[in-house]
Coordinates of C-alpha atoms in Angstrom, one line a residue:
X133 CA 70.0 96.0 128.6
X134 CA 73.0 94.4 129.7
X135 CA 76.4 96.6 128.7
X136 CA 79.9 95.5 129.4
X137 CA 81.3 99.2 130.1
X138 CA 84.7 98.0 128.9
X139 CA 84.5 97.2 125.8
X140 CA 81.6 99.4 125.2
X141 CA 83.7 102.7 126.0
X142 CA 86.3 100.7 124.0
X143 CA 84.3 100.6 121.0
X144 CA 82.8 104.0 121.7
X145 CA 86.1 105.8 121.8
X146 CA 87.8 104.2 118.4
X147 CA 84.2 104.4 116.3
X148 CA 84.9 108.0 116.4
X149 CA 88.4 107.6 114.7
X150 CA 89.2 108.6 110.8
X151 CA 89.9 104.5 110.5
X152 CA 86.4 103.3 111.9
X153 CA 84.6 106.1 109.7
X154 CA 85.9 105.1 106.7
X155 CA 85.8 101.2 107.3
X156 CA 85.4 99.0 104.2
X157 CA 82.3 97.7 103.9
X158 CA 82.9 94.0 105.7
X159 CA 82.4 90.6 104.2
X160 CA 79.8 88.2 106.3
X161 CA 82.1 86.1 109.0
X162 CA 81.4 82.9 108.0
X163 CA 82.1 79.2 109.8
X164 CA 83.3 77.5 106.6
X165 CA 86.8 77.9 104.5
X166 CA 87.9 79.2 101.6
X167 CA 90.7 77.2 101.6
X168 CA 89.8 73.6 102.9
X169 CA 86.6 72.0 103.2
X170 CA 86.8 68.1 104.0
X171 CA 83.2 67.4 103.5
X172 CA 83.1 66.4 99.9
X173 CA 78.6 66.8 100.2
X174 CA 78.2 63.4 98.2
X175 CA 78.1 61.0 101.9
X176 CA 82.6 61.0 101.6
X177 CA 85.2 62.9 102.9
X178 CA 88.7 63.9 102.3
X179 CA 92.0 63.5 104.4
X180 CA 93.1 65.1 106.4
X181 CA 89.8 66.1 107.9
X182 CA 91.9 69.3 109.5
X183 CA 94.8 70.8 107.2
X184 CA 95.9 72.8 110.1
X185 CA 98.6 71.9 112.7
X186 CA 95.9 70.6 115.6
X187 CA 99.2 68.0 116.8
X188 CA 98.8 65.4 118.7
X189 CA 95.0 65.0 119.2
X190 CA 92.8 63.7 121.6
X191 CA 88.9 63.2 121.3
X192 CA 85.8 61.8 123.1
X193 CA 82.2 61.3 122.4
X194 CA 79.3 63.0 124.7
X195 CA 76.1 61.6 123.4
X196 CA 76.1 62.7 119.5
X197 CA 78.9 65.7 120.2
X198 CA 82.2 65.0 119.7
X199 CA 85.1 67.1 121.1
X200 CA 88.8 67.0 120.2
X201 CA 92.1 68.9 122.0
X202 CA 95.5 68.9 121.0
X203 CA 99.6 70.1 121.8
X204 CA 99.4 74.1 121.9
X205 CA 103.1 74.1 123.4
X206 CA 103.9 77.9 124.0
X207 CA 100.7 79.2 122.2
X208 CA 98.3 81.2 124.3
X209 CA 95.6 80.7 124.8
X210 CA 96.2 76.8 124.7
X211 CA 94.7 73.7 124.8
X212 CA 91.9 73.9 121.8
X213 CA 88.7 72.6 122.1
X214 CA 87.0 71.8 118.6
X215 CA 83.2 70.4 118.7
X216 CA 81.9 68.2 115.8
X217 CA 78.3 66.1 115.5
X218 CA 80.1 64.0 112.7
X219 CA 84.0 63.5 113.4
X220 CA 84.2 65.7 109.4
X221 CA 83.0 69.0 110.0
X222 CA 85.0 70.8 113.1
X223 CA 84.6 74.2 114.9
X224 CA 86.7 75.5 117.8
X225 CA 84.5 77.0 120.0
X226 CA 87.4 77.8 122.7
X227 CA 90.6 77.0 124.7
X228 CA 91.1 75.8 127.9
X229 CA 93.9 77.5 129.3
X230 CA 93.6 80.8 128.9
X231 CA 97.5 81.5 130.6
X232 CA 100.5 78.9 131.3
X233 CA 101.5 77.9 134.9
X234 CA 104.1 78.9 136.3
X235 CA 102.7 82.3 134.7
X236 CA 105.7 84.5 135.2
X237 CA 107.6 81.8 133.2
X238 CA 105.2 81.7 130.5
X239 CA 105.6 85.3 129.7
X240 CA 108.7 84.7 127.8
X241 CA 108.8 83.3 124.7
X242 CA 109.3 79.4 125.3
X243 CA 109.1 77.7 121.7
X244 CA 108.7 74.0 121.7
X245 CA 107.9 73.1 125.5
X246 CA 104.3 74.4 127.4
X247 CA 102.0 71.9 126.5
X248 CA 102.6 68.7 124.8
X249 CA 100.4 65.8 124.2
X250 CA 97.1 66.2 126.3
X251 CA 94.0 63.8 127.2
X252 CA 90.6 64.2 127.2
X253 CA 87.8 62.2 129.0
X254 CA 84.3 62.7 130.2
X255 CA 83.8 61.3 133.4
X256 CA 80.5 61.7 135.9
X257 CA 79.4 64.2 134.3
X258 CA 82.5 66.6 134.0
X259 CA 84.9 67.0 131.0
X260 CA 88.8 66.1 132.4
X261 CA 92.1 66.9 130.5
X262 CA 95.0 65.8 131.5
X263 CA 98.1 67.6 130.2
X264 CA 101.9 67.1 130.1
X265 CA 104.0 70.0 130.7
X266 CA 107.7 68.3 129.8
X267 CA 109.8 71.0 132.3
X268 CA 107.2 70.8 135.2
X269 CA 105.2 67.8 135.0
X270 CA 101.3 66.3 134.3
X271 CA 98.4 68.3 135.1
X272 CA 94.7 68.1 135.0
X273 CA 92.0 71.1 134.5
X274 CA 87.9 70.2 134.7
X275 CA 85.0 71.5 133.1
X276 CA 80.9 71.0 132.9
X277 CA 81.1 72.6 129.6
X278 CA 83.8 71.9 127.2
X279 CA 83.2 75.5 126.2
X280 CA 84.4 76.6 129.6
X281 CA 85.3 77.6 131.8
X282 CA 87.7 75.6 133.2
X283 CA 89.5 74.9 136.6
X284 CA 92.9 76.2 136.9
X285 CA 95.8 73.1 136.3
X286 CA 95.9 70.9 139.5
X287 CA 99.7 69.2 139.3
X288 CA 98.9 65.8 139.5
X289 CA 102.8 64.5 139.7
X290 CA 105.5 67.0 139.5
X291 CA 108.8 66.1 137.6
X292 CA 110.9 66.5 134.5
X293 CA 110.4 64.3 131.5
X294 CA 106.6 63.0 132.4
X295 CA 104.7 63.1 129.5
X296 CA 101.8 62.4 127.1
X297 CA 99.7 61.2 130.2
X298 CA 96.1 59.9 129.7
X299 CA 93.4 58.5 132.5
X300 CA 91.2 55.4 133.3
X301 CA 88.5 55.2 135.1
X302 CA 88.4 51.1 136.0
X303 CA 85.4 49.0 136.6
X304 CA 86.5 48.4 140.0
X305 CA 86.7 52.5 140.7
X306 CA 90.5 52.2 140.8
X307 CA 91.9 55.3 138.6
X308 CA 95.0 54.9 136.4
X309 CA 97.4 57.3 134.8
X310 CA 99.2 55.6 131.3
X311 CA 101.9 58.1 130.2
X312 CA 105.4 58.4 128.0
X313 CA 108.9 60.0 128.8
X314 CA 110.4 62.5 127.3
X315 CA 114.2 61.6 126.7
X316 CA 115.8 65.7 126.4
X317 CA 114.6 65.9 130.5
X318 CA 113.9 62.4 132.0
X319 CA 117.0 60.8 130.3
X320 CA 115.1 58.1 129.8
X321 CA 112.7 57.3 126.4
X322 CA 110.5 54.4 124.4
X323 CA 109.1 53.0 127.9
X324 CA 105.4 53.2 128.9
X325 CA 104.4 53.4 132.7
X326 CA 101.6 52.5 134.4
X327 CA 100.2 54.3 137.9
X328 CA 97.2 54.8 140.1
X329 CA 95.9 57.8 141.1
X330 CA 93.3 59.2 143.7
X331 CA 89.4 58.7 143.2
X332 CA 89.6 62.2 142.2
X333 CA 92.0 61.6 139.6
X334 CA 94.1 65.0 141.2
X335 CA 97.4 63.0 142.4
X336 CA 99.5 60.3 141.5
X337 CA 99.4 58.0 144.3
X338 CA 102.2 55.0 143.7
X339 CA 105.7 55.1 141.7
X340 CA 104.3 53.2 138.6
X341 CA 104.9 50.1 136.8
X342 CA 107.0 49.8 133.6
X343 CA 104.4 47.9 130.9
X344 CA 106.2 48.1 127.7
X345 CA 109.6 48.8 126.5
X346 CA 109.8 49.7 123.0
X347 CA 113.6 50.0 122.2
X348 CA 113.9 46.8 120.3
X349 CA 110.7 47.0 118.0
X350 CA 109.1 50.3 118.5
X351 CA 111.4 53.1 119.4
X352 CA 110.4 56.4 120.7
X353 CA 106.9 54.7 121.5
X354 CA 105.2 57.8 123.5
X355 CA 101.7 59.1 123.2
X356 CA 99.8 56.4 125.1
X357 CA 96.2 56.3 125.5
X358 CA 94.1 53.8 127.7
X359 CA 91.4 52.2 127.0
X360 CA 88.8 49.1 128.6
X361 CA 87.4 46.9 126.3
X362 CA 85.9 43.1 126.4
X363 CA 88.1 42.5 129.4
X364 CA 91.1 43.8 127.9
X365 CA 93.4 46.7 128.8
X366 CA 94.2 48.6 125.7
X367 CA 96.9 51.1 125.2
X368 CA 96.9 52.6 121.8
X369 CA 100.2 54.3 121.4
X370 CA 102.6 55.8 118.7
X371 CA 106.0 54.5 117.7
X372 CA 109.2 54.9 115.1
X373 CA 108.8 59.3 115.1
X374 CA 106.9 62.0 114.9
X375 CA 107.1 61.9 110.7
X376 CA 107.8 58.7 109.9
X377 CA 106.3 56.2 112.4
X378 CA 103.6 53.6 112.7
X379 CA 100.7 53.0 115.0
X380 CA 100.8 50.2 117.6
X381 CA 98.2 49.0 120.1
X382 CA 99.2 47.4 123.8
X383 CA 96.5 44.7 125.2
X384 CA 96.1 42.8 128.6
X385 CA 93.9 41.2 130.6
X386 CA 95.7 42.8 133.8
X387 CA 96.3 46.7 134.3
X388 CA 100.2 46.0 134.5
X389 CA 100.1 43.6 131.5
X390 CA 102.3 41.7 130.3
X391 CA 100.9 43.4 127.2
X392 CA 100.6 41.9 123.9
X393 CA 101.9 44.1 120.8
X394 CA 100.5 44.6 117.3
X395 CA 101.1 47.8 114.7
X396 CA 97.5 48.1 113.5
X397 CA 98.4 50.9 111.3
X398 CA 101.1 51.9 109.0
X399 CA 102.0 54.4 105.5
X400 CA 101.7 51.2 103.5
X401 CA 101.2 52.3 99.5
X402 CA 99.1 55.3 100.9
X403 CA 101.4 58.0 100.9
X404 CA 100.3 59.2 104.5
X405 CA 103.9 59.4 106.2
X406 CA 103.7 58.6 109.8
X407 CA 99.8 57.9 110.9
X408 CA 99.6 57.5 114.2
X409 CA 99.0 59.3 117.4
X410 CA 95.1 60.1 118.3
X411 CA 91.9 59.1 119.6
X412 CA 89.7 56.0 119.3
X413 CA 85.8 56.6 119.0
X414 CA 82.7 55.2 118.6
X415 CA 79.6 56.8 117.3
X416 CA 76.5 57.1 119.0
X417 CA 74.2 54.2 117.8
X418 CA 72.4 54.7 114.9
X419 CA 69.2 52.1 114.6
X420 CA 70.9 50.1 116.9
X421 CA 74.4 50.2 115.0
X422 CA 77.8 51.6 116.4
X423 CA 80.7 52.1 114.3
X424 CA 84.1 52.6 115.6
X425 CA 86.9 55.3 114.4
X426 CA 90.5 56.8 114.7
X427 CA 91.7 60.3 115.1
X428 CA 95.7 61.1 114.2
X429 CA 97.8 63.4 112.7
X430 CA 100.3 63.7 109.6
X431 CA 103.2 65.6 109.7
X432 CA 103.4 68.0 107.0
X433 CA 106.7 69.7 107.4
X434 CA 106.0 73.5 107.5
X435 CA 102.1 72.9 107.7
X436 CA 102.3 71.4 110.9
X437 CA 100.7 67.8 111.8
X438 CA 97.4 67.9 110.4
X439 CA 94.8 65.4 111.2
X440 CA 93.1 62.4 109.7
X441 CA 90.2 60.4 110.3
X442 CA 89.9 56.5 109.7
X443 CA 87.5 54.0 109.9
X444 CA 88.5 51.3 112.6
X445 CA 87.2 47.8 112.7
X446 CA 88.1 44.9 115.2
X447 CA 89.2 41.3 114.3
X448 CA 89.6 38.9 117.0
X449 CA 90.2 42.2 119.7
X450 CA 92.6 43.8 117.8
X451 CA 91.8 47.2 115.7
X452 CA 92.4 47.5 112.5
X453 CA 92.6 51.6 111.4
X454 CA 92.3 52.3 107.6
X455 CA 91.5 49.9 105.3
X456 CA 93.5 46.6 105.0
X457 CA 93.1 45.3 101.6
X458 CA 96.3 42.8 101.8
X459 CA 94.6 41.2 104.8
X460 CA 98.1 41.6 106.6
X461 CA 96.0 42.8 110.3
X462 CA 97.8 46.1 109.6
X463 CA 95.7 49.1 108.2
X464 CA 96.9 51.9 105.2
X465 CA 95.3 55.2 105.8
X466 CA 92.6 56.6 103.7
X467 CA 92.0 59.2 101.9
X468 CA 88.6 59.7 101.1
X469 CA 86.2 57.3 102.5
X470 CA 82.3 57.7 103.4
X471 CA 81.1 59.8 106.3
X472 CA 80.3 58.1 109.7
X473 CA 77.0 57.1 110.5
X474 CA 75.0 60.2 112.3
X475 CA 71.1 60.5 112.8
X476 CA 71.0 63.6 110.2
X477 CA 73.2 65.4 107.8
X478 CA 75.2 68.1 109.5
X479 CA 75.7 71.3 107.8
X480 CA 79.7 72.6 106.9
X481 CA 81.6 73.8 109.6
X482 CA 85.6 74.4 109.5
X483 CA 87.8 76.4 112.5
X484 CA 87.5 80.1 111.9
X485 CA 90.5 81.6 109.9
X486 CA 89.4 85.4 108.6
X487 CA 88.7 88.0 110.9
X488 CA 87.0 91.5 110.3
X489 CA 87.1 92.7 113.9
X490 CA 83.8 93.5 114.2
X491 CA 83.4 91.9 117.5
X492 CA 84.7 92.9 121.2
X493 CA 87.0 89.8 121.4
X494 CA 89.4 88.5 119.1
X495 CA 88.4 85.6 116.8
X496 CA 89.5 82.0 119.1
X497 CA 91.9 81.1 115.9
X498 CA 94.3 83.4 117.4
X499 CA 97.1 82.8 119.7
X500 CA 100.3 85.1 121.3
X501 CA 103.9 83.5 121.8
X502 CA 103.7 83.9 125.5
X503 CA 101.0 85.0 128.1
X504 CA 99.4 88.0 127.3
X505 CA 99.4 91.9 128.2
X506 CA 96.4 93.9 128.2
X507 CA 98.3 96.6 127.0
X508 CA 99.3 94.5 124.0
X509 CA 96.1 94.8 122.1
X510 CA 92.5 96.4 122.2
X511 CA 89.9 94.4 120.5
X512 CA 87.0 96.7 119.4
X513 CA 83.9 96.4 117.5
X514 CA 85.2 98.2 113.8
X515 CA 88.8 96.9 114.0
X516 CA 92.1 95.4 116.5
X517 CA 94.3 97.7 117.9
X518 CA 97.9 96.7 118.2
X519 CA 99.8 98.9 120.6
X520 CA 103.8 98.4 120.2
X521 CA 105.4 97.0 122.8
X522 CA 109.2 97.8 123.8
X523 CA 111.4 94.8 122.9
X524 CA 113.9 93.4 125.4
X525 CA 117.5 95.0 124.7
X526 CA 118.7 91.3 123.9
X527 CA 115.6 90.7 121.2
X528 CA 118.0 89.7 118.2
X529 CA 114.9 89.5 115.9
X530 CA 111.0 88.5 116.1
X531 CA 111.3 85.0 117.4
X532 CA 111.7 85.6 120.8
X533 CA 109.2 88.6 120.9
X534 CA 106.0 87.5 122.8
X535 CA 103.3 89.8 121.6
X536 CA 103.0 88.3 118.2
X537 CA 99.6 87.3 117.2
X538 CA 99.5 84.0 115.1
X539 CA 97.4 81.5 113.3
X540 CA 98.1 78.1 112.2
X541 CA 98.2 77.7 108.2
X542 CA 94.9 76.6 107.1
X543 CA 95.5 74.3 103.9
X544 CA 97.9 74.2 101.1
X545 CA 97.5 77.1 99.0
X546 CA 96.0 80.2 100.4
X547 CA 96.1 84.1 100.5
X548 CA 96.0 86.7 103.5
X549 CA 95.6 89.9 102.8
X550 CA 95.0 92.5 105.6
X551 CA 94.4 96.3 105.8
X552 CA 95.7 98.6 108.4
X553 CA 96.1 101.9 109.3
X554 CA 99.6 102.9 111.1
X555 CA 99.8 106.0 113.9
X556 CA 103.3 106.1 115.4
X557 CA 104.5 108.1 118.1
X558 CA 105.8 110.8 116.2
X559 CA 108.8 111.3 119.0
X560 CA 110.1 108.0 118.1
X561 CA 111.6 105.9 115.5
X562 CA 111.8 102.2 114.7
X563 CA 108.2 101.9 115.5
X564 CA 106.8 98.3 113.4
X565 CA 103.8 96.9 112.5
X566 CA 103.2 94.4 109.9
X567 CA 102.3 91.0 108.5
X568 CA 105.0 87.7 108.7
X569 CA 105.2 84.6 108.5
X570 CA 106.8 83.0 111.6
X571 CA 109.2 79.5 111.7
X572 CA 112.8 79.1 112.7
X573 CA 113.3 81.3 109.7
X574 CA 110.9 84.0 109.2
X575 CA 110.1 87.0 106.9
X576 CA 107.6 89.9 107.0
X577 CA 106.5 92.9 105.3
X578 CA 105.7 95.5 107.6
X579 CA 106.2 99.6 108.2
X580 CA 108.5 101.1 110.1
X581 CA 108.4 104.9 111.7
X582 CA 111.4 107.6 110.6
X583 CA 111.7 110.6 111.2
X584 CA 108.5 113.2 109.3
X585 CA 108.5 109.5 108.0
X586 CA 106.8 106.0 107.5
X587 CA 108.7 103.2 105.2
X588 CA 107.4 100.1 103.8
X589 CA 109.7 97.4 104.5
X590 CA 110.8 93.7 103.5
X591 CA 112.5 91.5 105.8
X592 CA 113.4 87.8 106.0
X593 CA 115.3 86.4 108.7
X594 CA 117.3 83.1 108.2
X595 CA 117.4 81.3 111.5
X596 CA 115.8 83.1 113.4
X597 CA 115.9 80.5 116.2
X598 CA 119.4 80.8 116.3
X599 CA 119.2 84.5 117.0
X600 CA 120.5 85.9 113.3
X601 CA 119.5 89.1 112.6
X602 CA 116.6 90.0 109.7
X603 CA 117.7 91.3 106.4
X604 CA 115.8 94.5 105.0
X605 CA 114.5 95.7 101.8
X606 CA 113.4 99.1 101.6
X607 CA 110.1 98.6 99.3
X608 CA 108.5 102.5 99.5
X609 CA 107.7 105.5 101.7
X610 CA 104.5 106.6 103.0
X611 CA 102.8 109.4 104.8
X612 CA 101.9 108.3 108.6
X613 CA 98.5 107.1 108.8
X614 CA 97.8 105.9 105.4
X615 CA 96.2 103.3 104.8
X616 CA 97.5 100.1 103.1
X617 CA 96.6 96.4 102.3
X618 CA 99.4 93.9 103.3
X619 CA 99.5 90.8 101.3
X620 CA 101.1 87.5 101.7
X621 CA 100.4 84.5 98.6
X622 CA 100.8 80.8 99.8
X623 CA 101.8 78.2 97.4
X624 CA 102.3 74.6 97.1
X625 CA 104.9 73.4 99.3
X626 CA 105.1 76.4 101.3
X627 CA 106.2 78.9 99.0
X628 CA 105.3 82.6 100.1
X629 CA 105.7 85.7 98.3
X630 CA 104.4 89.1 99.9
X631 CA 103.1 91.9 98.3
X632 CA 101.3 95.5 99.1
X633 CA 98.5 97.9 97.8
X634 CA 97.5 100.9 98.4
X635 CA 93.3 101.0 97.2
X636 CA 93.1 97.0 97.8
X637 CA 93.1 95.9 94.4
X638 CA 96.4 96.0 92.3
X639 CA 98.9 94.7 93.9
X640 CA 102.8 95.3 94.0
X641 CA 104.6 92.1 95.0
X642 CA 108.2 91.7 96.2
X643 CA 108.9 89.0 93.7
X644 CA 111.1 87.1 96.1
X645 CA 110.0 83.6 97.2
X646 CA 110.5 82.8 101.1
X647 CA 110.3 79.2 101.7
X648 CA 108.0 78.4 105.1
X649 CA 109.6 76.6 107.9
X650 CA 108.3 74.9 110.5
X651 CA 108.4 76.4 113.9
X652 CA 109.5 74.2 117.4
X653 CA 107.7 71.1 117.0
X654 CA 104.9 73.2 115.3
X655 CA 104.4 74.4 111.9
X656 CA 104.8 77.4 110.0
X657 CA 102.1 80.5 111.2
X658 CA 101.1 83.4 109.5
X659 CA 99.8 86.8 111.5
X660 CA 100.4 90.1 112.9
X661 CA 102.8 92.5 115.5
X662 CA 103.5 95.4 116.5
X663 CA 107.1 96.4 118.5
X664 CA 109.0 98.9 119.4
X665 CA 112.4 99.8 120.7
X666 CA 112.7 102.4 123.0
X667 CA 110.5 103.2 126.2
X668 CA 107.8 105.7 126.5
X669 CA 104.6 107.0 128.3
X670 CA 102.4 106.6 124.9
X671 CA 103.3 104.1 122.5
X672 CA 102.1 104.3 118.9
X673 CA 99.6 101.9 117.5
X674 CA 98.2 100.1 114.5
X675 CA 94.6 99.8 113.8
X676 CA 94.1 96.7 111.5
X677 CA 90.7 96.8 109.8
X678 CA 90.5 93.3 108.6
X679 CA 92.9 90.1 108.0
X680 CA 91.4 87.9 105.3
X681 CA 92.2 84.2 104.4
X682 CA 90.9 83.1 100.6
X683 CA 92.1 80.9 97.8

């Protein structure tokens, strides 16, 4: 039998610790949510088909398998790939960029830039994406699975500003690059360019063509994606802002237009602010029928831009997304609607959110603010190991600390709860480990090592971002090495409270209410650390058990 000696001594060496020997008895790890579940099981579904901040997305269709990326920014690892046979029920089954180029600058903290809107194509047998990187330019990574692995990024045009690019394969074998510009580096904004590339689609091989300026009518138009249809040139893009805008589509019978204009969909009397942004698909046939839909996100303040799924339907070579019951050519969102046509009933499948530990790798829901250390964690089968790591002397708080471990929030309402077991290095102090919720403001509950002492400890941190310093609440002292259940309640809204327990059942909560925020062009996160502030040969550690997500 196969071993991988790694992880086997790994696992080998912290089975024989107090913690593993006295693990609680696990739930199942299961594919499906406690907390949102979009396939209603009657033929409908429920919008958004993802309550969780998957911005910006991107799909295709491989035969009957669907696969869908989106904006990770700073997150690592980035670039999700989620895998669906019915556009309703998603899984993530991995990222495809495991660490940021230029790497050394990646291992900073870098909140808001990294990667922003990305493409994703199937072409001769290969998957392609082609992401923008705002600071550095547009780059493309290929795989033959869209599990992985995949190339490292090729730059395919260096340059500040280039953004939100997405390819075309032509009839003719030409290949074209659509993409936006990103006023804070280019200086310029609302304008769509047009360029050709190489037959390998590696390089950009021409200066580009302006196609559509969207000052007057559409401003802050970005987001293009390119698409060949009946002879036309289509170029389905987002305009008017990231929370309030509408779709448009762009058509022409030449590459380099001139393009025709129509919004195709808009809030209307939905109550879906700002629907646009995504992926057109259409199904594999079904009896000989296709139908056609539309991928794109919401923005949800503090929960992130969560995504939606619409039918799409064409009249006279224009889409119309949603349903358009004024007749107006301009679709509302929906927000239940019947399930697309497949060949069989797919059973439920949401992105993973709990995580007992029980495996040799971290669950894929999980992601670090910069490029990882291996010294930063130890995933084991029993539990996670979080070593602390020595914070730079001008860390003001957590939101420039890189080895925080996060996950998106998963719906609404929800409940983490996590148990852990903390061993500091008894020759320090200010040792901390705990569970937070991370924004531009951001609070925690967590312990901290003293002297013959461990303390329990409340903090929030208005503006973080800003480098304010967190304010602390002494809740309780502990032995070191006890163990305790960390708690943090969800609400409507965003409303948090956190809480603690010592045997996993009665609960003391804080009774303060911290109000999420969102992040840098993400939303709010919820997960663990582990830091320290002093240098040493043996850093303590935290062994975390579990971390649960439920109603």
């Amino acid at each position: 039998m196969k071993v991988n000696n790694h992880y086997w001594v790994i696992g080998a060496l912290l089975a024989t610790s107090a913690f593993a020997q006295h693990k609680t008895v696990s739930k199942p790890q299961t594919s499906v949510s406690a907390t949102w579940v979009a396939d209603l099981q009657d033929g409908r579904y429920k919008n958004p088909i993802l309550h969780a901040d998957y911005s910006d997305p991107d799909a295709c269709r491989v035969g009957e398998d669907y696969y869908m990326t989106a904006s990770s920014f700073d997150a690592i690892p980035g670039l999700p790939i989620l895998h669906s046979r019915d556009l309703v029920n998603w899984t993530l089954i991995g990222h495809a960029l495991p660490r940021q180029v230029p790497v050394e600058h990646f291992e900073k903290t870098q909140h808001g830039n990294g990667v922003w809107a990305p493409a994703i194509r199937f072409h001769q047998g290969e998957f392609y994406i082609y992401y923008p990187d705002p600071d550095f330019g547009i780059y493309v990574i290929k795989a033959k699975n869209a599990a992985g692995p995949w190339t490292e990024p090729v730059l395919v045009e260096g340059g500040k500003g280039l953004i939100d690019p997405c390819p075309l394969w032509d009839d003719d074998g030409q290949v074209y690059l659509v993409h936006g510009w990103a006023g804070s580096r280019a200086g310029i904004k609302s304008v769509i360019t047009v360029k050709k590339m190489n037959a390998e689609g590696t390089k950009v091989t021409d200066a580009g063509v302006l196609v559509y300026d969207g000052h007057k009518i559409d401003p802050t138009v970005e987001g293009p994606k390119f698409y060949k249809q009946n002879g036309y040139y289509y170029i389905f893009a987002p305009a008017g802002g990231v929370a309030t805008g509408w779709q448009i589509v762009l058509r022409s019978k030449n590459v380099y237009g001139p393009y025709e204009r129509k919004v195709v969909m808009a809030e209307g009397k939905s109550g879906v602010n700002g629907p646009h942004q995504g992926a057109w698909v259409t199904t594999n046939p079904v009896n000989g029928r296709s139908e056609d839909w539309f991928l794109h996100f919401q923005d949800k303040n503090e929960y992130g831009r969560v995504v939606h799924l619409q039918p799409m339907k064409w009249v006279n070579d224009w889409p119309v997304i949603g349903t358009d019951p004024d007749g107006d050519g301009i679709g509302d969102p929906v927000l239940t609607y019947t399930k697309p046509l497949t060949t069989k009933k797919y059973t439920l499948a949401t992105p993973p959110e709990s995580d007992e530990f029980e495996t040799p790798a971290l669950g894929k829901q999980w992601q670090w603010q910069a490029n990882p250390k291996g010294t930063w964690a130890m995933p084991a089968a029993g539990f996670l190991r979080l070593y602390s790591y020595k914070t730079q002397e001008q860390t003001r708080n957590l939101w420039d600390v890189p080895n925080v471990l996060l996950q998106k929030f998963p719906a609404e309402e929800f409940t983490v709860t996590t148990k852990l077991r903390f061993s500091p290095n008894t020759n320090l102090t200010n040792e901390k480990t705990g569970l937070m919720i991370m924004g531009q403001s951001y609070a925690g509950i967590y312990l901290r090592s003293g002297k013959n002492k461990t303390e329990l400890v409340y903090a929030v941190c208005p503006k973080a971002s800003d480098g304010k310093p967190e304010t602390e609440r002494v809740l309780m002292e502990f032995k070191p090495e006890t163990d305790l259940h960390l708690r943090v309640k969800v609400s409507k809204g965003g409303k948090c409270e956190f809480g603690f327990s010592e045997d996993g059942t009665h609960f003391n909560m804080t009774g303060e209410i911290f109000q999420a925020e969102v992040g840098r062009w993400i939303g709010a996160k919820v997960g663990l650390f582990c830091t320290r502030e002093t240098q040493t040969n043996d850093s303590g550690y935290a062994d975390y058990d579990w971390f649960r997500i439920t109603r």
